Amino acid sequence: MANRRLLRRRPATTGPAVEDGTGDAAPASAPPSPASADREPLGELLVRRGLLSTAQVDEALLQQSTSGKRLGTLLVELGMVDERALIEALAVQLHVPVADLRQSEPDPEAAARLPEALARSLGVVAVRHTEGTLLVAAGDPADPRLLDELSRAVAPDRVRLAIAAPSDVRRSIERTYRALAGVGSLVEAFEATESGRDAGPGARVVSEDAPVVHLVNLMLTQGMRDRASDIHIEPHADRVRVRYRIDGALHDVLSLPENMGPAVVSRIKIMANMNIVDRRRPQDGQIATEIDGRQVDVRVATTPTIWGEKAVLRLLDSNRTLLRLAELGMPATTHERFSSLLRSPYGMVVCGGPTGSGKTTTLYATLGELNQSERNITTIEDPVEYVVPSVNQIQINEQAGVSFATGLRSILRQDPDVILVGEVRDAETARIAVESALTGHFVLSSIHAGDACSALHRFADMGIEPFLLTSTVAGVVSQRLVRRICDQCREPYRPGVDELAFFEKAGGAADTAFWQGRGCTFCSRTGYQERIGVFELLVMGDTVKRLLVEKAPIDSLRRAAREQRMESLLDGGVRLVEEGTTTIAEIMSSVYVV
């Protein structure tokens, strides 16, 4: 039933019998081949359909002559035409049907007929197989090499082409060709081997051809393809559960036999140069590897549980583009005030929030604003997650005696202008950071705290005198990450009674139109895609400084900050709901202050 929605046929045109891509002569009413030379120029077609003006087409053609790009690609890049509208127009021009890859998934039996390597190289995905004909969706069905290469690959089946948005095809390929599809055979091979039953965990992973070696590689590959930030490998009484954290939420992806747990963890330890013999103490390690042509750093942490060792792998794509400060999702007023803090020649700006709230991303984006040739910027991090050009980055190494405190002391002898302290964990690091700001350096740091005012109290709890805080801290930004509603399946909905009561109590507008994600193939049926930050910025005004010196309770600090036009985390969450960016349920679960 789902496949019936996959194809939306374009209106047929009358004419002589033509080849329809299946190899048989089609009746006079069938659409001609994509290779037909008798096509209406794309520009004229878009004008006729009311999508562009003649002047816009002329401008695009002029730019095409200098860029060499295809007209359709250029129009989408310039924002003149939506990708979906362009695909509809190209379907008319090429006389091919449109494959809807957003709401329906390709038939697994059809996809299996097309090798993964060929599908990725050609940018195609097989969506349906009926009566010896394989329907293949392509982002560019006019490519002359497609029919020949596809026909050779799937013979004796015949090939018929459909068109889909290139971005849809790429995502469909990632969903269709799951790296974990062959896990069942690997589990069977593991259990069938004598070493898998009897030998110790170290012996099971010596050979690079061992099933557990391939299994770990597949888990890493699929984790990167699914945009997972973490992979959890958790032993239980009767199984080993594998979960991916995607957009902040954990999803079950595998259930392995319980006897595979020690071998999987041992393989990961070998890759991370950890001690595979000691299974009673927590250990940390790091893996540098390449996945799908991308350099990836994997942070590994293991800990013993009652059922065996648990491992958590943090995936860090070394080639990921760092966000700029303006791309984090800060409201215009918050962004303007935060940027003004960065123009100070000295002082301290603190980024607060719980684990996984995006503090590191904000600090790196801030570094991007400060990274100029006349500044000496030095960071001390645990670990160095992203390499920033022309910035001196120091990695924490406790075994070598390099901690945040000792590393920060050494930085002060390196004539720095800007110092980034990855995390303030203890009183010694906090004191050195504050004294660094007091002696003419600009210091950026992160700290675990519930909100901006709590971050100031954390420093006080570490023994930092209030008068030092008021003299050095210029501002505190606190943040959370919430999931965005998927743009492909968003629809209006009516929240429940509890959600509405929360929204109204938080100050939400009564006439708000509420949206949610229905769930589609793009968002793995979750209704959410990617995340956006929710921020609050506390600027150290006179009232806040006075209350700090007086050691006033945190509620008094919050009231004073609100009087200084600070938008709280809850205010920011409500604003995102009113804008249709996220849901009330997501705000209730992600934006909280104790």
Coordinates of C-alpha atoms in Angstrom, one line a residue:
M1 CA 0.0 0.0 0.0
A2 CA 2.8 2.4 0.8
N3 CA 4.4 2.0 -2.6
R4 CA 1.2 3.2 -4.3
R5 CA 2.0 6.7 -2.9
L6 CA 5.6 6.5 -4.0
L7 CA 4.9 7.4 -7.6
R8 CA 2.9 10.4 -8.9
R9 CA 2.6 10.1 -12.7
R10 CA 2.9 13.3 -14.8
P11 CA 0.1 14.0 -17.4
A12 CA 0.8 11.9 -20.5
T13 CA 1.3 13.5 -23.9
T14 CA -0.1 12.2 -27.1
G15 CA 2.2 11.2 -30.0
P16 CA 3.8 8.3 -31.7
A17 CA 5.0 5.2 -29.8
V18 CA 8.2 5.8 -27.9
E19 CA 10.6 3.9 -25.7
D20 CA 9.6 4.4 -22.0
G21 CA 12.9 3.1 -20.6
T22 CA 11.6 -0.5 -20.0
G23 CA 12.8 -1.8 -23.4
D24 CA 9.3 -2.3 -24.8
A25 CA 7.5 0.0 -27.2
A26 CA 5.0 2.0 -25.2
P27 CA 1.6 3.0 -26.5
A28 CA 1.0 6.4 -28.1
S29 CA -0.1 7.9 -24.8
A30 CA 3.0 6.8 -22.9
P31 CA 5.7 9.4 -21.8
P32 CA 8.7 9.5 -24.1
S33 CA 12.3 8.7 -23.0
P34 CA 14.3 11.1 -20.8
A35 CA 16.8 11.1 -23.6
S36 CA 14.3 12.7 -26.1
A37 CA 15.8 15.7 -27.9
D38 CA 12.4 17.3 -28.2
R39 CA 12.3 19.1 -24.9
E40 CA 11.0 22.5 -23.9
P41 CA 13.8 24.6 -22.5
L42 CA 13.8 24.6 -18.7
G43 CA 13.7 28.4 -18.4
E44 CA 10.7 28.7 -20.7
L45 CA 8.9 25.9 -18.8
L46 CA 9.5 27.6 -15.5
V47 CA 8.2 30.9 -16.9
R48 CA 5.1 29.2 -18.3
R49 CA 4.4 27.5 -15.0
G50 CA 4.6 30.9 -13.2
L51 CA 7.6 30.0 -11.1
L52 CA 10.0 32.6 -12.6
S53 CA 9.9 35.8 -14.7
T54 CA 11.7 36.1 -18.0
A55 CA 14.1 38.6 -16.3
Q56 CA 15.0 36.1 -13.6
V57 CA 15.7 33.4 -16.2
D58 CA 17.9 35.8 -18.1
E59 CA 19.8 36.7 -15.0
A60 CA 20.3 33.0 -14.1
L61 CA 21.5 32.2 -17.7
L62 CA 24.0 35.0 -17.4
Q63 CA 25.4 33.5 -14.1
Q64 CA 25.3 30.0 -15.6
S65 CA 27.6 31.2 -18.4
T66 CA 30.3 32.2 -15.9
S67 CA 29.8 29.4 -13.3
G68 CA 29.3 26.5 -15.7
K69 CA 26.7 25.0 -13.4
R70 CA 23.5 23.4 -14.6
L71 CA 20.6 25.8 -14.7
G72 CA 18.4 23.9 -12.3
T73 CA 21.2 23.6 -9.7
L74 CA 22.0 27.3 -10.0
L75 CA 18.3 28.3 -9.6
V76 CA 18.0 26.3 -6.4
E77 CA 21.3 27.7 -5.0
L78 CA 20.2 31.3 -5.8
G79 CA 16.9 30.7 -4.0
M80 CA 14.8 31.5 -7.1
V81 CA 13.1 28.1 -7.2
D82 CA 12.2 25.6 -4.5
E83 CA 13.8 22.2 -5.1
R84 CA 10.5 20.4 -5.1
A85 CA 9.0 22.9 -7.6
L86 CA 12.0 22.4 -9.8
I87 CA 11.6 18.6 -9.7
E88 CA 8.0 18.9 -10.8
A89 CA 9.0 21.1 -13.7
L90 CA 11.9 18.7 -14.7
A91 CA 9.4 15.8 -14.6
V92 CA 7.3 17.6 -17.2
Q93 CA 10.3 18.5 -19.3
L94 CA 11.8 15.0 -19.3
H95 CA 8.4 13.2 -19.4
V96 CA 9.2 11.0 -16.3
P97 CA 7.2 10.3 -13.2
V98 CA 8.0 11.8 -9.8
A99 CA 9.1 9.5 -7.0
D100 CA 8.0 10.7 -3.6
L101 CA 10.8 9.6 -1.3
R102 CA 9.6 11.8 1.6
Q103 CA 6.5 10.0 2.7
S104 CA 7.2 6.5 1.4
E105 CA 10.2 4.2 1.6
P106 CA 11.6 2.2 -1.3
D107 CA 10.6 -1.4 -1.4
P108 CA 13.5 -3.4 0.3
E109 CA 13.2 -6.2 -2.4
A110 CA 13.7 -3.6 -5.2
A111 CA 16.5 -1.8 -3.4
A112 CA 18.4 -5.1 -2.9
R113 CA 18.6 -5.6 -6.7
L114 CA 20.8 -2.5 -7.0
P115 CA 24.3 -2.7 -5.6
E116 CA 25.0 -0.1 -2.9
A117 CA 28.3 1.1 -4.5
L118 CA 26.6 1.7 -7.9
A119 CA 23.6 3.5 -6.2
R120 CA 26.0 5.8 -4.4
S121 CA 28.2 6.5 -7.4
L122 CA 25.2 7.3 -9.7
G123 CA 23.0 9.0 -7.1
V124 CA 20.0 6.7 -7.6
V125 CA 17.8 4.4 -5.5
A126 CA 15.6 1.5 -6.6
V127 CA 12.1 2.1 -5.4
R128 CA 9.8 -0.7 -6.9
H129 CA 10.1 -3.9 -8.8
T130 CA 7.1 -5.1 -10.8
E131 CA 6.9 -7.7 -13.7
G132 CA 10.5 -7.6 -14.5
T133 CA 10.8 -3.8 -14.5
L134 CA 12.9 -2.0 -11.9
L135 CA 11.7 1.6 -11.1
V136 CA 14.8 3.7 -10.2
A137 CA 14.6 7.2 -8.7
A138 CA 17.4 9.5 -9.9
G139 CA 18.2 13.1 -9.1
D140 CA 19.3 13.6 -12.7
P141 CA 17.5 11.1 -15.0
A142 CA 18.8 12.9 -18.1
D143 CA 22.3 11.7 -17.3
P144 CA 23.1 9.6 -20.5
R145 CA 25.1 7.0 -18.5
L146 CA 22.3 6.0 -16.1
L147 CA 20.3 3.7 -18.3
D148 CA 23.3 1.9 -19.7
E149 CA 25.0 1.3 -16.3
L150 CA 21.8 0.4 -14.5
S151 CA 20.7 -2.0 -17.3
R152 CA 24.0 -3.9 -17.1
A153 CA 23.8 -4.0 -13.3
V154 CA 20.3 -5.3 -12.9
A155 CA 20.0 -7.5 -16.1
P156 CA 17.8 -9.3 -17.0
D157 CA 15.5 -6.8 -15.3
R158 CA 14.5 -3.7 -17.3
V159 CA 15.0 -0.2 -15.9
R160 CA 12.6 2.6 -15.8
L161 CA 13.7 6.0 -14.5
A162 CA 11.8 8.4 -12.2
I163 CA 12.9 11.8 -10.9
A164 CA 13.3 12.8 -7.2
A165 CA 15.0 15.7 -5.5
P166 CA 18.8 15.0 -5.2
S167 CA 18.7 15.7 -1.5
D168 CA 15.8 13.2 -1.2
V169 CA 17.8 10.6 -3.1
R170 CA 20.9 11.0 -0.9
R171 CA 18.9 10.6 2.3
S172 CA 17.0 7.6 0.9
I173 CA 20.3 5.9 0.0
E174 CA 21.5 6.4 3.6
R175 CA 18.2 4.9 4.9
T176 CA 18.0 2.1 2.4
Y177 CA 21.5 0.7 2.6
R178 CA 21.9 0.2 6.3
A179 CA 25.3 -0.8 7.4
L180 CA 23.7 -2.9 10.1
A181 CA 21.7 -5.0 7.6
G182 CA 24.3 -7.8 7.7
V183 CA 24.5 -8.0 11.5
G184 CA 22.5 -11.2 11.7
S185 CA 25.0 -13.2 9.6
L186 CA 27.9 -11.8 11.8
V187 CA 26.1 -12.9 15.0
E188 CA 25.6 -16.4 13.5
A189 CA 29.3 -16.6 12.5
F190 CA 30.4 -15.5 16.0
E191 CA 28.2 -18.1 17.7
A192 CA 29.3 -20.8 15.3
T193 CA 33.0 -20.4 16.0
E194 CA 34.7 -22.3 18.8
S195 CA 36.5 -19.1 19.9
G196 CA 33.2 -17.3 20.2
R197 CA 32.0 -20.0 22.6
D198 CA 35.0 -20.9 24.6
A199 CA 37.9 -18.5 24.4
G200 CA 38.4 -15.4 26.4
P201 CA 37.3 -12.0 25.0
G202 CA 40.8 -11.1 23.9
A203 CA 41.1 -14.1 21.7
R204 CA 37.9 -13.4 19.9
V205 CA 39.1 -10.1 18.4
V206 CA 42.7 -10.8 17.4
S207 CA 41.9 -11.5 13.7
E208 CA 40.8 -8.6 11.6
D209 CA 38.4 -11.0 9.8
A210 CA 36.6 -11.9 13.1
P211 CA 32.9 -11.3 13.0
V212 CA 33.1 -9.0 16.0
V213 CA 35.6 -6.7 14.2
H214 CA 33.2 -6.3 11.3
L215 CA 30.3 -5.7 13.7
V216 CA 32.1 -2.8 15.5
N217 CA 33.0 -1.3 12.2
L218 CA 29.4 -1.5 11.0
M219 CA 28.1 0.1 14.3
L220 CA 30.4 3.0 13.8
T221 CA 29.5 3.4 10.1
Q222 CA 25.8 3.4 10.8
G223 CA 26.2 5.7 13.7
M224 CA 27.8 8.3 11.5
R225 CA 25.2 7.9 8.7
D226 CA 22.4 8.3 11.3
R227 CA 24.0 11.5 12.7
A228 CA 24.4 9.9 16.1
S229 CA 26.4 11.8 18.7
D230 CA 26.9 8.8 21.0
I231 CA 26.7 5.0 20.8
H232 CA 25.8 3.1 23.9
I233 CA 26.7 -0.6 24.3
E234 CA 24.9 -1.9 27.4
P235 CA 25.0 -5.4 28.7
H236 CA 21.9 -6.9 30.3
A237 CA 21.0 -10.3 31.8
D238 CA 19.8 -11.8 28.5
R239 CA 21.1 -9.5 25.8
V240 CA 23.4 -6.6 24.8
R241 CA 21.5 -3.5 23.9
V242 CA 23.0 -1.0 21.4
R243 CA 21.5 2.5 21.3
Y244 CA 22.3 5.6 19.2
R245 CA 21.7 9.1 20.6
I246 CA 20.3 11.2 17.7
D247 CA 19.3 14.8 18.2
G248 CA 19.6 14.3 22.0
A249 CA 17.3 11.2 22.2
L250 CA 18.3 7.6 22.5
H251 CA 17.0 5.0 20.0
D252 CA 17.4 1.2 20.1
V253 CA 19.2 -0.1 17.0
L254 CA 20.5 -3.5 17.9
S255 CA 20.0 -6.4 20.3
L256 CA 22.9 -8.8 20.5
P257 CA 23.4 -12.1 22.3
E258 CA 24.7 -11.6 25.8
N259 CA 27.9 -13.6 25.1
M260 CA 28.9 -11.1 22.4
G261 CA 29.2 -8.2 25.0
P262 CA 32.7 -8.9 26.3
A263 CA 34.1 -9.4 22.8
V264 CA 32.5 -6.2 21.4
V265 CA 33.9 -4.2 24.3
S266 CA 37.3 -5.8 24.0
R267 CA 37.5 -4.9 20.3
I268 CA 36.6 -1.3 21.1
K269 CA 39.3 -1.3 23.8
I270 CA 41.9 -2.6 21.4
M271 CA 41.0 0.1 18.9
A272 CA 41.3 2.8 21.6
N273 CA 44.6 1.4 23.1
M274 CA 43.0 0.5 26.4
N275 CA 43.7 -2.3 28.8
I276 CA 41.5 -5.3 27.7
V277 CA 42.5 -7.4 30.7
D278 CA 41.2 -5.0 33.4
R279 CA 37.4 -5.1 33.3
R280 CA 36.8 -3.9 36.9
R281 CA 37.8 -0.3 36.6
P282 CA 36.4 2.5 34.4
Q283 CA 38.7 3.4 31.5
D284 CA 38.9 6.2 28.9
G285 CA 40.4 6.1 25.4
Q286 CA 40.3 7.6 21.9
I287 CA 40.0 6.2 18.4
A288 CA 41.0 8.0 15.2
T289 CA 39.4 6.3 12.2
E290 CA 37.9 7.0 8.7
I291 CA 34.2 6.3 8.0
D292 CA 32.7 6.8 4.5
G293 CA 35.8 8.9 3.6
R294 CA 35.5 11.2 6.6
Q295 CA 38.0 11.5 9.4
V296 CA 36.3 10.7 12.7
D297 CA 37.5 10.9 16.3
V298 CA 35.8 8.6 18.7
R299 CA 36.0 9.1 22.5
V300 CA 35.5 5.8 24.4
A301 CA 34.5 5.4 28.0
T302 CA 33.9 2.1 29.7
T303 CA 32.6 1.3 33.1
P304 CA 31.8 -2.0 34.9
T305 CA 28.1 -2.9 35.6
I306 CA 26.5 -5.9 37.3
W307 CA 26.1 -7.6 33.9
G308 CA 29.5 -6.7 32.4
E309 CA 31.3 -3.7 30.9
K310 CA 29.3 -0.9 29.4
A311 CA 30.9 1.3 26.7
V312 CA 29.9 4.7 25.4
L313 CA 31.4 6.1 22.2
R314 CA 31.2 9.8 21.4
L315 CA 31.5 10.4 17.7
L316 CA 33.2 13.6 16.6
D317 CA 33.3 14.3 12.8
S318 CA 36.7 16.1 12.3
N319 CA 35.4 17.5 9.0
R320 CA 32.2 19.0 10.4
T321 CA 31.9 22.7 9.6
L322 CA 32.0 24.9 12.7
L323 CA 28.9 27.1 13.2
R324 CA 29.3 30.8 13.3
L325 CA 27.9 32.7 16.2
A326 CA 25.0 34.1 14.1
E327 CA 24.0 30.5 13.1
L328 CA 23.4 29.2 16.7
G329 CA 19.8 30.4 16.9
M330 CA 20.2 33.3 19.3
P331 CA 17.5 35.9 19.1
A332 CA 18.7 39.1 17.4
T333 CA 18.8 41.1 20.7
T334 CA 20.7 38.3 22.6
H335 CA 23.2 38.0 19.7
E336 CA 23.8 41.7 19.7
R337 CA 24.4 41.9 23.4
F338 CA 26.6 38.8 23.4
S339 CA 28.7 40.1 20.5
S340 CA 29.2 43.4 22.4
L341 CA 30.7 41.4 25.4
L342 CA 33.3 39.9 23.0
R343 CA 34.6 43.4 22.2
S344 CA 36.0 43.8 25.8
P345 CA 39.8 43.7 25.9
Y346 CA 39.7 41.6 29.1
G347 CA 37.3 39.9 31.4
M348 CA 35.5 36.6 31.5
V349 CA 32.5 35.2 29.6
V350 CA 31.1 32.0 30.9
C351 CA 28.9 29.5 29.1
G352 CA 26.7 27.4 31.4
G353 CA 24.4 24.4 31.0
P354 CA 24.2 20.7 31.7
T355 CA 26.0 18.0 29.7
G356 CA 25.0 17.9 26.1
S357 CA 23.5 21.4 26.0
G358 CA 25.9 22.6 23.2
K359 CA 28.3 24.6 25.4
T360 CA 31.3 23.5 23.3
T361 CA 29.6 24.5 20.1
T362 CA 28.9 28.0 21.4
L363 CA 32.5 28.4 22.7
Y364 CA 34.0 27.4 19.3
A365 CA 31.6 29.8 17.5
T366 CA 32.7 32.5 19.9
L367 CA 36.4 31.7 19.1
G368 CA 35.5 32.1 15.4
E369 CA 34.5 35.7 16.1
L370 CA 37.7 36.4 18.1
N371 CA 40.1 34.6 15.8
Q372 CA 42.2 37.4 14.2
S373 CA 45.9 37.5 13.3
E374 CA 46.7 40.2 15.9
R375 CA 45.5 38.0 18.8
N376 CA 47.3 35.1 20.4
I377 CA 44.5 32.6 21.3
T378 CA 45.2 29.5 23.4
T379 CA 42.8 26.9 24.5
I380 CA 43.0 24.0 27.0
E381 CA 40.4 21.3 26.4
D382 CA 39.5 17.8 27.3
P383 CA 39.4 16.6 24.6
V384 CA 40.2 18.9 21.7
E385 CA 37.0 18.2 19.7
Y386 CA 37.6 20.5 16.7
V387 CA 40.9 21.8 15.3
V388 CA 40.7 25.5 14.7
P389 CA 43.3 27.1 12.3
S390 CA 45.7 29.6 13.9
V391 CA 44.6 28.7 17.4
N392 CA 46.9 27.1 19.9
Q393 CA 45.0 24.1 21.4
I394 CA 46.2 22.1 24.3
Q395 CA 44.9 18.6 25.2
I396 CA 44.4 17.6 28.8
N397 CA 46.7 14.6 29.7
E398 CA 46.3 13.7 33.4
Q399 CA 48.9 10.9 33.1
A400 CA 51.5 13.4 31.9
G401 CA 50.5 15.9 34.6
V402 CA 48.6 18.3 32.3
S403 CA 45.3 19.2 34.0
F404 CA 43.2 22.3 33.5
A405 CA 44.9 24.0 36.4
T406 CA 48.5 23.2 35.4
G407 CA 47.8 23.8 31.8
L408 CA 46.2 27.1 32.5
R409 CA 49.3 28.2 34.5
S410 CA 51.5 27.4 31.6
I411 CA 49.3 29.3 29.2
L412 CA 49.7 32.5 31.2
R413 CA 53.4 32.3 30.4
Q414 CA 52.7 32.2 26.7
D415 CA 51.7 35.8 26.3
P416 CA 48.0 35.0 25.5
D417 CA 45.3 37.6 24.5
V418 CA 42.4 35.2 24.6
I419 CA 42.2 32.0 26.7
L420 CA 39.6 29.3 26.4
V421 CA 39.2 26.9 29.3
G422 CA 37.2 23.9 28.1
E423 CA 35.5 23.4 31.5
V424 CA 35.9 24.8 35.0
R425 CA 35.8 21.7 37.2
D426 CA 37.4 22.6 40.4
A427 CA 38.3 25.5 42.7
E428 CA 41.9 25.7 41.6
T429 CA 40.9 26.0 37.9
A430 CA 38.2 28.5 38.7
R431 CA 40.6 30.7 40.7
I432 CA 43.3 30.7 38.0
A433 CA 40.7 31.5 35.3
V434 CA 39.3 34.4 37.3
E435 CA 42.8 35.8 38.1
S436 CA 43.7 35.5 34.4
A437 CA 40.7 37.7 33.6
L438 CA 41.7 40.1 36.3
T439 CA 45.3 40.5 35.0
G440 CA 44.3 41.7 31.5
H441 CA 43.3 38.5 29.6
F442 CA 40.0 37.7 27.9
V443 CA 38.8 34.3 29.2
L444 CA 36.1 32.1 27.8
S445 CA 35.0 29.1 29.9
S446 CA 32.2 26.6 30.3
I447 CA 30.7 25.4 33.6
H448 CA 28.0 22.9 34.5
A449 CA 25.1 24.9 35.8
G450 CA 21.3 25.0 35.5
D451 CA 21.0 28.6 34.3
A452 CA 23.0 31.8 34.2
C453 CA 22.4 32.8 37.8
S454 CA 23.3 29.3 39.0
A455 CA 26.6 29.5 37.2
L456 CA 27.6 32.5 39.3
H457 CA 26.6 30.6 42.4
R458 CA 28.8 27.7 41.3
F459 CA 31.8 30.0 41.2
A460 CA 30.9 31.2 44.7
D461 CA 30.6 27.6 45.9
M462 CA 34.1 26.9 44.6
G463 CA 35.4 29.6 47.0
I464 CA 35.7 32.5 44.5
E465 CA 35.0 35.8 46.4
P466 CA 32.0 37.8 45.1
F467 CA 34.1 40.9 44.6
L468 CA 36.4 38.9 42.2
L469 CA 33.4 37.8 40.2
T470 CA 32.0 41.3 39.9
S471 CA 35.4 42.5 38.8
T472 CA 36.0 39.9 36.1
V473 CA 32.8 38.2 34.8
A474 CA 31.3 40.3 32.0
G475 CA 28.4 38.0 31.3
V476 CA 27.0 34.5 31.5
V477 CA 25.2 32.7 28.7
S478 CA 23.2 29.6 29.6
Q479 CA 21.7 27.3 27.0
R480 CA 19.7 24.2 26.1
L481 CA 19.2 22.3 22.9
V482 CA 15.7 21.4 21.7
R483 CA 14.7 19.4 18.7
R484 CA 13.2 21.1 15.6
I485 CA 10.0 20.0 14.1
C486 CA 10.7 18.1 10.9
D487 CA 10.0 20.5 7.9
Q488 CA 8.9 17.6 5.7
C489 CA 6.0 16.3 7.8
R490 CA 5.0 19.3 10.0
E491 CA 1.2 19.7 10.6
P492 CA -1.0 21.6 12.9
Y493 CA -2.2 19.9 16.1
R494 CA -4.1 20.6 19.3
P495 CA -1.9 20.1 22.5
G496 CA -3.2 18.2 25.5
V497 CA -4.6 19.9 28.6
D498 CA -1.3 19.5 30.6
E499 CA 0.7 21.0 27.7
L500 CA -1.6 23.9 27.3
A501 CA -1.6 24.6 31.0
F502 CA 2.3 24.6 31.0
F503 CA 2.3 26.9 28.0
E504 CA -0.1 29.4 29.4
K505 CA 1.7 29.5 32.8
A506 CA 5.0 30.1 31.0
G507 CA 3.5 33.2 29.3
G508 CA 2.6 31.8 25.9
A509 CA 0.2 33.7 23.6
A510 CA -3.3 32.4 23.7
D511 CA -3.7 32.7 19.9
T512 CA -0.6 30.5 19.1
A513 CA -0.9 28.0 16.2
F514 CA 0.7 24.8 17.4
W515 CA 2.7 22.5 15.1
Q516 CA 4.1 19.0 15.3
G517 CA 5.9 16.5 13.1
R518 CA 3.7 13.7 11.9
G519 CA 6.7 11.4 11.3
C520 CA 8.2 10.6 7.9
T521 CA 11.2 8.8 6.4
F522 CA 13.3 11.9 6.7
C523 CA 13.0 12.1 10.5
S524 CA 12.9 8.3 11.1
R525 CA 9.3 8.7 12.2
T526 CA 10.2 10.9 15.2
G527 CA 8.7 14.1 13.9
Y528 CA 11.9 16.0 14.7
Q529 CA 15.0 16.8 12.6
E530 CA 18.1 18.6 13.9
R531 CA 18.2 20.8 17.0
I532 CA 18.3 24.5 17.9
G533 CA 19.7 26.4 20.9
V534 CA 17.6 28.1 23.6
F535 CA 19.7 30.8 25.3
E536 CA 19.6 33.2 28.2
L537 CA 22.2 36.0 28.6
L538 CA 23.0 37.6 31.9
V539 CA 25.0 40.8 31.6
M540 CA 26.7 41.8 34.8
G541 CA 24.9 45.1 35.6
D542 CA 25.2 47.1 38.8
T543 CA 22.2 45.6 40.5
V544 CA 23.4 42.0 39.9
K545 CA 26.9 42.9 41.1
R546 CA 25.5 44.4 44.3
L547 CA 23.4 41.4 45.0
L548 CA 26.4 39.1 44.5
V549 CA 28.5 41.0 47.0
E550 CA 25.6 40.9 49.4
K551 CA 25.3 37.1 48.8
A552 CA 21.6 37.4 47.9
P553 CA 19.6 34.3 47.2
I554 CA 19.4 33.1 43.6
D555 CA 15.8 34.1 43.2
S556 CA 16.8 37.7 43.8
L557 CA 19.5 37.4 41.1
R558 CA 17.0 36.1 38.6
R559 CA 14.5 38.9 39.3
A560 CA 17.3 41.5 38.9
A561 CA 18.4 39.8 35.6
R562 CA 14.8 39.9 34.3
E563 CA 14.7 43.6 35.1
Q564 CA 17.8 44.0 32.9
R565 CA 15.8 42.6 29.9
M566 CA 17.2 39.1 30.2
E567 CA 15.1 36.6 28.2
S568 CA 15.0 33.4 30.4
L569 CA 15.4 29.9 29.0
L570 CA 11.7 29.3 29.4
D571 CA 10.9 32.6 27.6
G572 CA 13.1 31.4 24.7
G573 CA 11.4 28.0 24.6
V574 CA 8.0 29.6 24.5
R575 CA 9.1 31.9 21.7
L576 CA 10.2 28.9 19.7
V577 CA 6.8 27.2 20.2
E578 CA 5.1 30.4 19.1
E579 CA 7.3 30.5 16.0
G580 CA 6.4 26.9 15.1
T581 CA 10.0 25.7 15.5
T582 CA 9.4 23.1 18.2
T583 CA 6.7 21.7 20.4
I584 CA 5.5 22.3 23.9
A585 CA 6.4 18.7 24.8
E586 CA 10.0 19.3 23.8
I587 CA 10.2 22.4 25.9
M588 CA 8.7 20.6 28.9
S589 CA 11.3 17.8 28.6
S590 CA 14.4 19.8 27.6
V591 CA 14.1 23.3 29.0
Y592 CA 14.0 23.1 32.8
V593 CA 15.6 25.0 35.6
V594 CA 15.8 23.6 39.1

